[in-house]
Short mmCIF file of C-alpha atoms in Angstrom, two decimals:
data_model
loop_
_atom_site.label_atom_id
_atom_site.label_comp_id
_atom_site.label_asym_id
_atom_site.label_seq_id
_atom_site.Cartn_x
_atom_site.Cartn_y
_atom_site.Cartn_z
CA MET U 234 90.56 107.64 80.91
CA LYS U 235 91.42 104.74 78.57
CA LYS U 236 93.83 103.40 81.23
CA ILE U 237 91.07 103.41 83.87
CA ILE U 238 88.52 101.73 81.57
CA LEU U 239 91.04 98.99 80.71
CA PHE U 240 91.80 98.49 84.41
CA LEU U 241 88.11 98.12 85.23
CA LEU U 242 87.64 95.56 82.45
CA LEU U 243 90.59 93.57 83.77
CA THR U 244 89.21 93.79 87.29
CA PHE U 245 85.92 92.15 86.38
CA SER U 246 87.23 89.68 83.79
CA ILE U 247 90.19 88.29 85.74
CA SER U 248 88.77 88.26 89.26
CA GLY U 249 87.32 84.81 88.66
CA PHE U 250 90.80 83.32 88.96
CA SER U 251 90.48 83.29 92.78
CA GLN U 252 87.83 82.29 95.32
CA LYS U 253 85.79 85.21 96.64
CA PHE U 254 83.22 84.78 99.39
CA ARG U 255 81.49 86.53 102.29
CA ASP U 256 82.31 85.88 105.93
CA SER U 257 81.77 87.53 109.31
CA ILE U 258 83.62 87.70 112.60
CA LEU U 259 82.30 88.36 116.09
CA SER U 260 84.43 91.11 117.59
CA LYS U 261 84.72 91.23 121.37
CA LYS U 262 86.31 94.66 121.07
CA LEU U 263 83.37 96.06 119.07
CA ASP U 264 80.76 93.78 120.67
CA LYS U 265 79.20 92.93 117.32
CA TYR U 266 79.67 90.98 114.11
CA ARG U 267 81.63 92.58 111.28
CA GLU U 268 81.09 91.58 107.68
CA LEU U 269 84.11 90.55 105.60
CA THR U 270 84.84 89.76 101.97
CA ILE U 271 87.66 87.25 101.52
CA SER U 272 89.53 86.12 98.44
CA LEU U 273 91.74 83.02 98.50
CA PRO U 274 94.27 82.36 95.71
CA SER U 275 93.26 79.89 93.02
CA SER U 276 96.13 77.60 94.07
CA TYR U 277 95.17 77.61 97.76
CA ASN U 278 93.61 74.13 97.81
CA ARG U 279 96.22 72.61 95.47
CA ASP U 280 99.25 73.21 97.68
CA SER U 281 98.64 72.59 101.37
CA LYS U 282 102.13 73.77 102.38
CA LYS U 283 102.18 77.11 100.59
CA SER U 284 101.59 80.32 102.54
CA TYR U 285 100.51 83.66 101.11
CA PRO U 286 100.90 87.36 101.98
CA LEU U 287 97.85 88.92 103.63
CA LEU U 288 96.22 92.12 102.37
CA VAL U 289 93.72 93.80 104.73
CA LEU U 290 91.48 96.41 103.10
CA LEU U 291 89.63 99.12 104.95
CA ASP U 292 86.85 100.51 102.74
CA GLY U 293 86.58 96.96 101.49
CA ASP U 294 83.22 97.72 99.87
CA TYR U 295 84.85 99.61 97.02
CA LEU U 296 88.58 98.83 97.27
CA PHE U 297 88.23 95.04 97.14
CA ASP U 298 87.53 94.55 93.43
CA PRO U 299 90.25 96.95 92.16
CA PHE U 300 92.89 95.30 94.36
CA GLN U 301 91.77 91.80 93.45
CA GLY U 302 91.76 92.64 89.75
CA ALA U 303 95.26 94.13 89.83
CA LEU U 304 96.66 91.17 91.76
CA SER U 305 94.98 88.61 89.49
CA TYR U 306 96.27 90.35 86.38
CA GLY U 307 99.82 90.65 87.74
CA ASN U 308 99.83 87.02 88.84
CA TYR U 309 98.62 85.91 85.39
CA TRP U 310 101.93 87.22 84.00
CA ASP U 311 103.87 86.00 87.06
CA ASP U 312 104.76 89.58 88.02
CA LEU U 313 102.86 89.54 91.32
CA PRO U 314 102.36 86.69 93.80
CA GLU U 315 99.04 85.25 94.86
CA VAL U 316 97.69 87.02 97.94
CA ILE U 317 94.98 86.38 100.53
CA ILE U 318 92.69 89.43 100.60
CA VAL U 319 90.23 90.38 103.35
CA GLY U 320 88.06 93.45 102.96
CA ILE U 321 86.17 94.99 105.89
CA SER U 322 82.68 96.21 105.08
CA GLN U 323 82.16 99.83 106.16
CA ASN U 324 79.17 100.80 104.02
CA LYS U 325 76.66 101.50 106.81
CA ALA U 326 75.81 105.10 107.68
CA ASN U 327 78.82 106.84 109.25
CA GLU U 328 80.46 103.46 109.94
CA ARG U 329 83.87 104.36 108.53
CA GLN U 330 83.89 107.66 110.48
CA GLU U 331 83.03 105.81 113.71
CA ASP U 332 85.52 103.02 113.01
CA CYS U 333 88.33 105.43 112.34
CA GLY U 334 87.37 108.09 114.85
CA VAL U 335 90.17 110.45 115.90
CA ASP U 336 90.29 112.89 118.81
CA PRO U 337 90.80 116.31 117.18
CA LEU U 338 92.80 117.56 120.18
CA THR U 339 95.29 114.69 120.52
CA GLY U 340 95.34 113.45 116.93
CA LEU U 341 95.01 109.87 118.26
CA PRO U 342 92.15 107.35 117.95
CA ASP U 343 89.14 108.20 120.09
CA ALA U 344 87.15 105.58 122.06
CA ASN U 345 85.52 104.06 118.96
CA GLY U 346 88.70 104.35 116.92
CA SER U 347 90.72 102.56 119.61
CA LYS U 348 88.27 99.64 119.61
CA PHE U 349 88.40 99.35 115.82
CA PHE U 350 92.21 99.64 115.90
CA GLU U 351 92.36 96.63 118.24
CA PHE U 352 89.76 94.72 116.23
CA VAL U 353 91.78 94.97 113.01
CA GLY U 354 95.27 94.61 114.42
CA SER U 355 94.48 91.89 116.95
CA GLU U 356 91.21 90.05 116.34
CA LEU U 357 91.01 90.13 112.54
CA VAL U 358 94.67 89.37 111.86
CA SER U 359 94.60 86.56 114.44
CA TYR U 360 91.42 85.15 112.88
CA MET U 361 93.00 85.11 109.40
CA GLN U 362 96.24 83.55 110.67
CA GLN U 363 94.40 80.77 112.50
CA LYS U 364 92.06 79.97 109.63
CA TYR U 365 94.36 80.40 106.63
CA ARG U 366 98.02 79.95 105.70
CA VAL U 367 99.29 83.51 106.08
CA ALA U 368 102.92 84.42 105.28
CA PRO U 369 104.84 86.95 107.41
CA LEU U 370 104.15 89.80 104.96
CA LYS U 371 100.95 91.56 106.06
CA ILE U 372 99.73 94.66 104.20
CA ILE U 373 96.97 97.11 105.08
CA ALA U 374 95.38 99.67 102.73
CA GLY U 375 92.83 102.46 102.91
CA HIS U 376 91.54 105.57 101.11
CA ASP U 377 91.30 109.14 102.49
CA TYR U 378 89.79 108.81 105.99
CA THR U 379 90.79 105.16 106.42
CA ALA U 380 94.18 105.76 104.74
CA GLY U 381 95.08 108.19 107.48
CA PHE U 382 93.93 105.77 110.16
CA ILE U 383 96.16 102.86 109.06
CA ASN U 384 99.23 104.95 109.96
CA PHE U 385 98.44 104.54 113.66
CA TYR U 386 99.81 100.99 113.46
CA LEU U 387 103.21 102.55 112.76
CA TYR U 388 103.03 104.40 116.07
CA LYS U 389 103.70 101.01 117.70
CA ASP U 390 107.30 99.81 118.19
CA ASP U 391 106.46 96.40 116.71
CA PRO U 392 103.70 97.07 114.17
CA VAL U 393 101.48 94.15 113.18
CA PHE U 394 101.61 95.22 109.53
CA ASN U 395 104.81 95.59 107.51
CA GLY U 396 103.20 97.06 104.38
CA TYR U 397 101.04 100.23 104.12
CA ILE U 398 99.15 101.53 101.08
CA SER U 399 97.83 104.99 101.90
CA LEU U 400 95.68 106.35 99.08
CA SER U 401 95.23 110.13 99.42
CA PRO U 402 95.07 110.01 103.22
CA GLU U 403 93.26 112.52 105.39
CA LEU U 404 96.01 112.91 107.96
CA PRO U 405 95.02 113.50 111.61
CA LYS U 406 96.60 116.25 113.67
CA GLU U 407 100.43 116.36 113.47
CA MET U 408 100.66 113.05 111.62
CA GLU U 409 102.61 114.68 108.76
CA ASN U 410 105.34 115.42 111.35
CA LEU U 411 105.04 112.42 113.69
CA LEU U 412 104.87 109.64 111.10
CA PRO U 413 108.22 110.47 109.41
CA VAL U 414 109.90 110.39 112.83
CA ARG U 415 108.41 106.94 113.46
CA LEU U 416 109.47 105.64 110.05
CA ALA U 417 113.04 106.75 110.70
CA THR U 418 113.27 104.50 113.79
CA PHE U 419 112.41 101.09 112.30
CA LYS U 420 115.11 98.47 111.91
CA GLN U 421 112.78 95.84 110.38
CA ASN U 422 111.72 96.07 106.73
CA ILE U 423 108.69 98.28 106.17
CA PHE U 424 106.93 98.94 102.84
CA TYR U 425 105.17 102.28 102.58
CA TYR U 426 103.28 103.71 99.61
CA ILE U 427 101.40 107.02 99.61
CA SER U 428 99.71 108.85 96.75
CA SER U 429 97.99 112.09 95.92
CA ALA U 430 96.96 113.78 92.66
CA ASP U 431 97.15 117.21 91.08
CA GLY U 432 93.34 117.24 91.26
CA ASP U 433 93.25 116.03 94.87
CA ILE U 434 91.46 117.79 97.73
CA ARG U 435 93.67 120.74 98.65
CA LYS U 436 93.77 120.33 102.45
CA MET U 437 94.76 116.67 102.08
CA LYS U 438 97.27 117.32 99.32
CA ASP U 439 99.15 120.00 101.27
CA LYS U 440 99.64 117.81 104.36
CA ILE U 441 100.65 114.81 102.22
CA LYS U 442 103.35 116.92 100.58
CA ILE U 443 104.70 117.98 103.99
CA LEU U 444 104.77 114.33 105.09
CA ASP U 445 106.66 113.36 101.93
CA ASP U 446 109.25 116.10 102.43
CA ASN U 447 109.76 115.01 106.04
CA VAL U 448 110.14 111.31 105.15
CA LYS U 449 112.75 112.14 102.51
CA THR U 450 114.63 114.32 104.99
CA ASN U 451 114.82 111.41 107.46
CA LYS U 452 115.63 108.57 105.06
CA ASN U 453 115.71 105.07 106.51
CA PRO U 454 117.17 102.21 104.38
CA SER U 455 114.83 99.76 106.14
CA VAL U 456 111.77 101.60 104.77
CA ASN U 457 110.87 100.92 101.15
CA TYR U 458 109.10 104.23 100.54
CA GLN U 459 107.36 105.66 97.48
CA PHE U 460 105.25 108.77 96.95
CA ASP U 461 103.22 109.15 93.76
CA GLU U 462 101.56 112.35 92.66
CA ILE U 463 99.22 111.25 89.88
CA LYS U 464 98.89 113.71 87.03
CA GLY U 465 95.44 114.33 85.58
CA ALA U 466 93.68 112.44 88.39
CA THR U 467 91.19 113.36 91.10
CA HIS U 468 90.83 112.29 94.71
CA TYR U 469 88.81 109.28 93.52
CA SER U 470 90.36 108.33 90.19
CA LEU U 471 93.86 108.26 91.69
CA VAL U 472 92.91 104.97 93.39
CA LEU U 473 92.90 103.07 90.08
CA HIS U 474 96.27 104.54 89.13
CA SER U 475 97.86 103.96 92.53
CA ILE U 476 96.94 100.34 93.23
CA PRO U 477 99.16 98.75 90.52
CA ASP U 478 102.03 101.13 91.36
CA ALA U 479 101.88 100.19 95.04
CA LEU U 480 101.71 96.45 94.39
CA TYR U 481 104.59 96.51 91.90
CA GLN U 482 106.65 98.51 94.41
CA PHE U 483 106.03 96.04 97.22
CA PHE U 484 106.60 92.94 95.09
CA ALA U 485 109.51 94.15 92.94
CA SER U 486 111.75 91.36 94.27
CA TYR U 487 109.16 88.75 93.25
CA GLN U 488 109.30 89.51 89.54
CA PRO U 489 111.18 87.23 87.12
CA ILE U 490 114.38 88.29 85.38
CA THR U 491 113.51 90.93 82.80
CA THR U 492 115.37 91.83 79.62
CA ILE U 493 116.61 95.03 81.29
CA GLU U 494 117.89 93.11 84.32
CA PHE U 495 119.56 90.60 82.01
CA GLN U 496 121.30 93.27 79.94
CA GLU U 497 122.26 95.67 82.73
CA LYS U 498 122.97 93.43 85.73
CA ILE U 499 123.68 89.87 84.59
CA LEU U 500 125.57 90.09 81.30
CA PRO U 501 128.18 92.56 82.66
CA LEU U 502 129.20 89.99 85.32
CA THR U 503 132.51 88.21 84.72
CA SER U 504 131.52 85.33 87.03
CA GLY U 505 129.00 84.38 89.69
CA TYR U 506 125.96 83.93 87.43
CA VAL U 507 124.54 81.07 89.51
CA ASP U 508 125.25 82.99 92.71
CA TYR U 509 123.28 85.92 91.28
CA LEU U 510 120.30 83.64 90.68
CA THR U 511 120.31 82.10 94.16
CA SER U 512 120.82 85.51 95.77
CA LYS U 513 117.83 86.90 93.87
CA TYR U 514 115.51 84.26 95.32
CA GLU U 515 117.04 84.43 98.80
CA THR U 516 116.38 88.17 98.80
CA MET U 517 112.81 87.57 97.75
CA GLN U 518 112.27 85.06 100.55
CA LYS U 519 113.82 87.40 103.14
CA THR U 520 111.89 90.43 101.90
CA LEU U 521 108.48 88.88 101.27
CA GLY U 522 108.54 86.08 103.83
CA PHE U 523 107.73 83.14 101.57
CA LYS U 524 109.75 80.69 99.48
CA MET U 525 109.26 79.61 95.89
CA ASN U 526 111.10 77.49 93.32
CA ILE U 527 113.40 79.28 90.92
CA ARG U 528 111.49 79.85 87.69
CA TYR U 529 112.45 77.83 84.63
CA ASN U 530 112.71 81.03 82.57
CA ASP U 531 115.19 82.44 85.09
CA PHE U 532 117.32 79.30 84.71
CA LYS U 533 117.28 79.88 80.95
CA ALA U 534 118.37 83.50 81.43
CA ILE U 535 121.41 82.41 83.45
CA GLU U 536 122.13 79.70 80.89
CA ALA U 537 122.11 82.34 78.15
CA ALA U 538 124.51 84.56 80.11
CA ILE U 539 126.92 81.64 80.67
CA LEU U 540 126.94 80.85 76.96
CA LYS U 541 127.28 84.50 75.94
CA ASN U 542 130.27 85.07 78.24
CA LYS U 543 131.74 81.57 77.73
CA ALA U 544 131.79 80.92 81.47
CA TYR U 545 131.21 77.21 80.83
CA ASN U 546 132.48 75.97 84.21
CA GLU U 547 129.38 77.54 85.81
CA PHE U 548 127.19 74.94 84.11
CA GLU U 549 128.31 72.38 86.72
CA LYS U 550 127.05 74.60 89.56
CA LEU U 551 123.89 75.44 87.60
CA SER U 552 123.27 71.71 87.19
CA GLN U 553 123.38 71.18 90.96
CA LEU U 554 120.82 73.94 91.45
CA SER U 555 118.47 72.77 88.68
CA HIS U 556 118.62 69.18 90.03
CA LYS U 557 117.51 70.57 93.40
CA MET U 558 114.71 72.75 92.02
CA TYR U 559 113.38 70.36 89.35
CA PRO U 560 114.51 66.84 90.38
CA LYS U 561 111.97 64.99 88.21
CA THR U 562 112.83 66.83 85.02
CA MET U 563 115.74 66.62 82.56
CA LEU U 564 116.96 70.15 83.36
CA GLY U 565 119.73 69.12 85.76
CA ASP U 566 121.22 66.47 83.44
CA TYR U 567 120.88 68.86 80.50
CA HIS U 568 122.97 71.49 82.29
CA LEU U 569 125.57 68.90 83.31
CA ALA U 570 125.72 67.70 79.70
CA MET U 571 126.29 71.31 78.64
CA PHE U 572 129.17 71.52 81.13
CA TYR U 573 130.88 68.43 79.70
CA GLU U 574 130.21 69.43 76.10
CA LYS U 575 131.55 72.98 76.44
CA THR U 576 134.61 71.88 78.45
CA GLY U 577 135.54 69.22 75.89
CA ASP U 578 134.51 65.88 77.41
CA LEU U 579 132.20 64.77 74.60
CA LYS U 580 131.76 61.17 75.79
CA LYS U 581 130.41 62.27 79.16
CA ALA U 582 128.29 64.92 77.48
CA ALA U 583 126.66 62.35 75.19
CA LYS U 584 126.06 60.07 78.17
CA MET U 585 124.38 62.86 80.15
CA TYR U 586 122.13 63.80 77.20
CA GLN U 587 121.10 60.15 76.99
CA ASN U 588 120.51 60.06 80.74
CA ALA U 589 118.30 63.16 80.53
CA PHE U 590 116.00 61.20 78.21
CA GLN U 591 114.73 59.24 81.25
CA PHE U 592 113.30 62.31 82.97
CA GLU U 593 110.32 64.56 82.34
CA PRO U 594 110.52 67.22 79.62
CA ILE U 595 110.47 70.84 80.73
CA GLY U 596 110.01 73.98 78.64
CA GLU U 597 111.50 73.46 75.20
CA LEU U 598 113.64 70.54 76.43
CA THR U 599 112.19 67.34 74.97
CA LYS U 600 113.19 63.68 74.84
CA ASP U 601 113.80 63.94 71.08
CA MET U 602 116.12 66.89 71.65
CA MET U 603 118.19 64.94 74.17
CA LEU U 604 118.55 61.95 71.82
CA ASP U 605 119.45 64.21 68.89
CA LYS U 606 122.17 65.95 70.93
CA ALA U 607 123.59 62.61 72.10
CA GLU U 608 123.69 61.24 68.55
CA ALA U 609 125.29 64.42 67.20
CA LEU U 610 128.08 64.19 69.76
CA LYS U 611 128.66 60.51 69.02
CA GLY U 612 128.97 61.42 65.35
CA SER U 613 131.52 64.11 66.15
CA ILE U 614 133.56 61.63 68.20
CA LYS U 615 133.60 59.02 65.41
CA SER U 616 134.50 61.50 62.71
CA ALA U 617 137.61 62.65 64.59
CA SER U 618 139.87 59.96 63.02
CA GLY U 619 138.08 57.32 65.02
CA LYS U 620 139.41 58.80 68.26
CA PRO U 621 137.66 61.37 70.43
CA ASP U 622 139.50 64.60 71.10
CA LYS U 623 138.65 65.44 74.69
CA ASN U 624 140.16 68.87 74.40
CA LYS U 625 137.91 70.18 71.70
CA ALA U 626 134.16 70.59 71.68
CA PRO U 627 132.02 71.14 68.57
CA GLU U 628 131.83 74.79 67.62
CA ASN U 629 128.75 76.45 69.05
CA THR U 630 127.17 78.61 66.38
CA GLU U 631 123.94 79.32 68.17
CA THR U 632 123.36 82.77 69.59
CA PRO U 633 122.26 82.64 73.23
CA VAL U 634 118.63 83.58 73.60
CA GLN U 635 117.89 86.42 75.98
CA PRO U 636 115.07 85.95 78.48
CA GLU U 637 111.63 86.69 77.17
CA THR U 638 108.44 87.67 78.93
CA PRO U 639 106.72 84.64 80.48
CA GLU U 640 104.31 82.71 78.30
CA LYS U 641 100.62 82.71 79.13
CA LYS U 642 99.67 80.16 81.69
#
């Protein structure tokens, strides 16, 4: 209960970080206007070239705020990216049942359901792509009745959505057997999250468990799949537990280097620290469909690993990368100075520290620090009998700092 209360507080206190407004769209398929709630990231108007993943919410009347709160909180700590959210209003009498109507005999959308299916997958997605900067990653989410309905998009060979958050779905006829077969066929990357609870509605819970068993029997490496059975939750409270789990599953590749990743994956490497960093961000771009600069803290993590393992030659390659990512800052010259210093060319190291002084500070790197390092090296050169020893660098007594959690923005 404390976890849910905290989540609700975060939802309402952090949601102001993005722009939330009402909109409507005239649907030719439905022959009427449909009300929408849209949230644009706080950075949307600051960067005209940046695109964002799209999250479409059925049951937008009550799912919008929990999703927006979780995303805002995760983005505050740079664990989750900014996302464009659009929630579809379905609060009129029997509207969600009509929207997501299913023929009980075939287990497929009925006449009304087929129209709504086309409205969401064709008209709404097209409207959002034309009006806003939408990245290739498009996610759809729903709860119980609507959660079962979103799976119909996976019945298509080329589904419009590549991420599905199915919160305690009411599965139509034979879906627990048909959906796993469909998931086993995809060659493109698909994210799929499904949840239930020990206090869930029995008829839903039993079919969800069959679906989970079938998916695990037909494993597909292209499908990033997760099933959560929430302990101590009900059909309704599981939503607040599931949303953060689903988002952190989908955006795992987005997260910065953690202490665990540093200790278990990076430090054991004997070489290739810079390659690890570039590969991490290339994977993120390929998986999530958008590009971002390598974080400064991730540069510092790789720097710490190089120092710890005395792989000093990698500083030259790290310098090339940091010059590319942060060309106006002193980071690139700082890394090149570290390369010269640790490989014994103290004159060039001092020169590069002086050169770094001309550029913008970044993180804990300041102009005073660059001048102090340059002067210290000049002193070391003079004290060596008046002649520099290019084969010996000053002893490094500092212990490399492991990456920390990002500072508050």
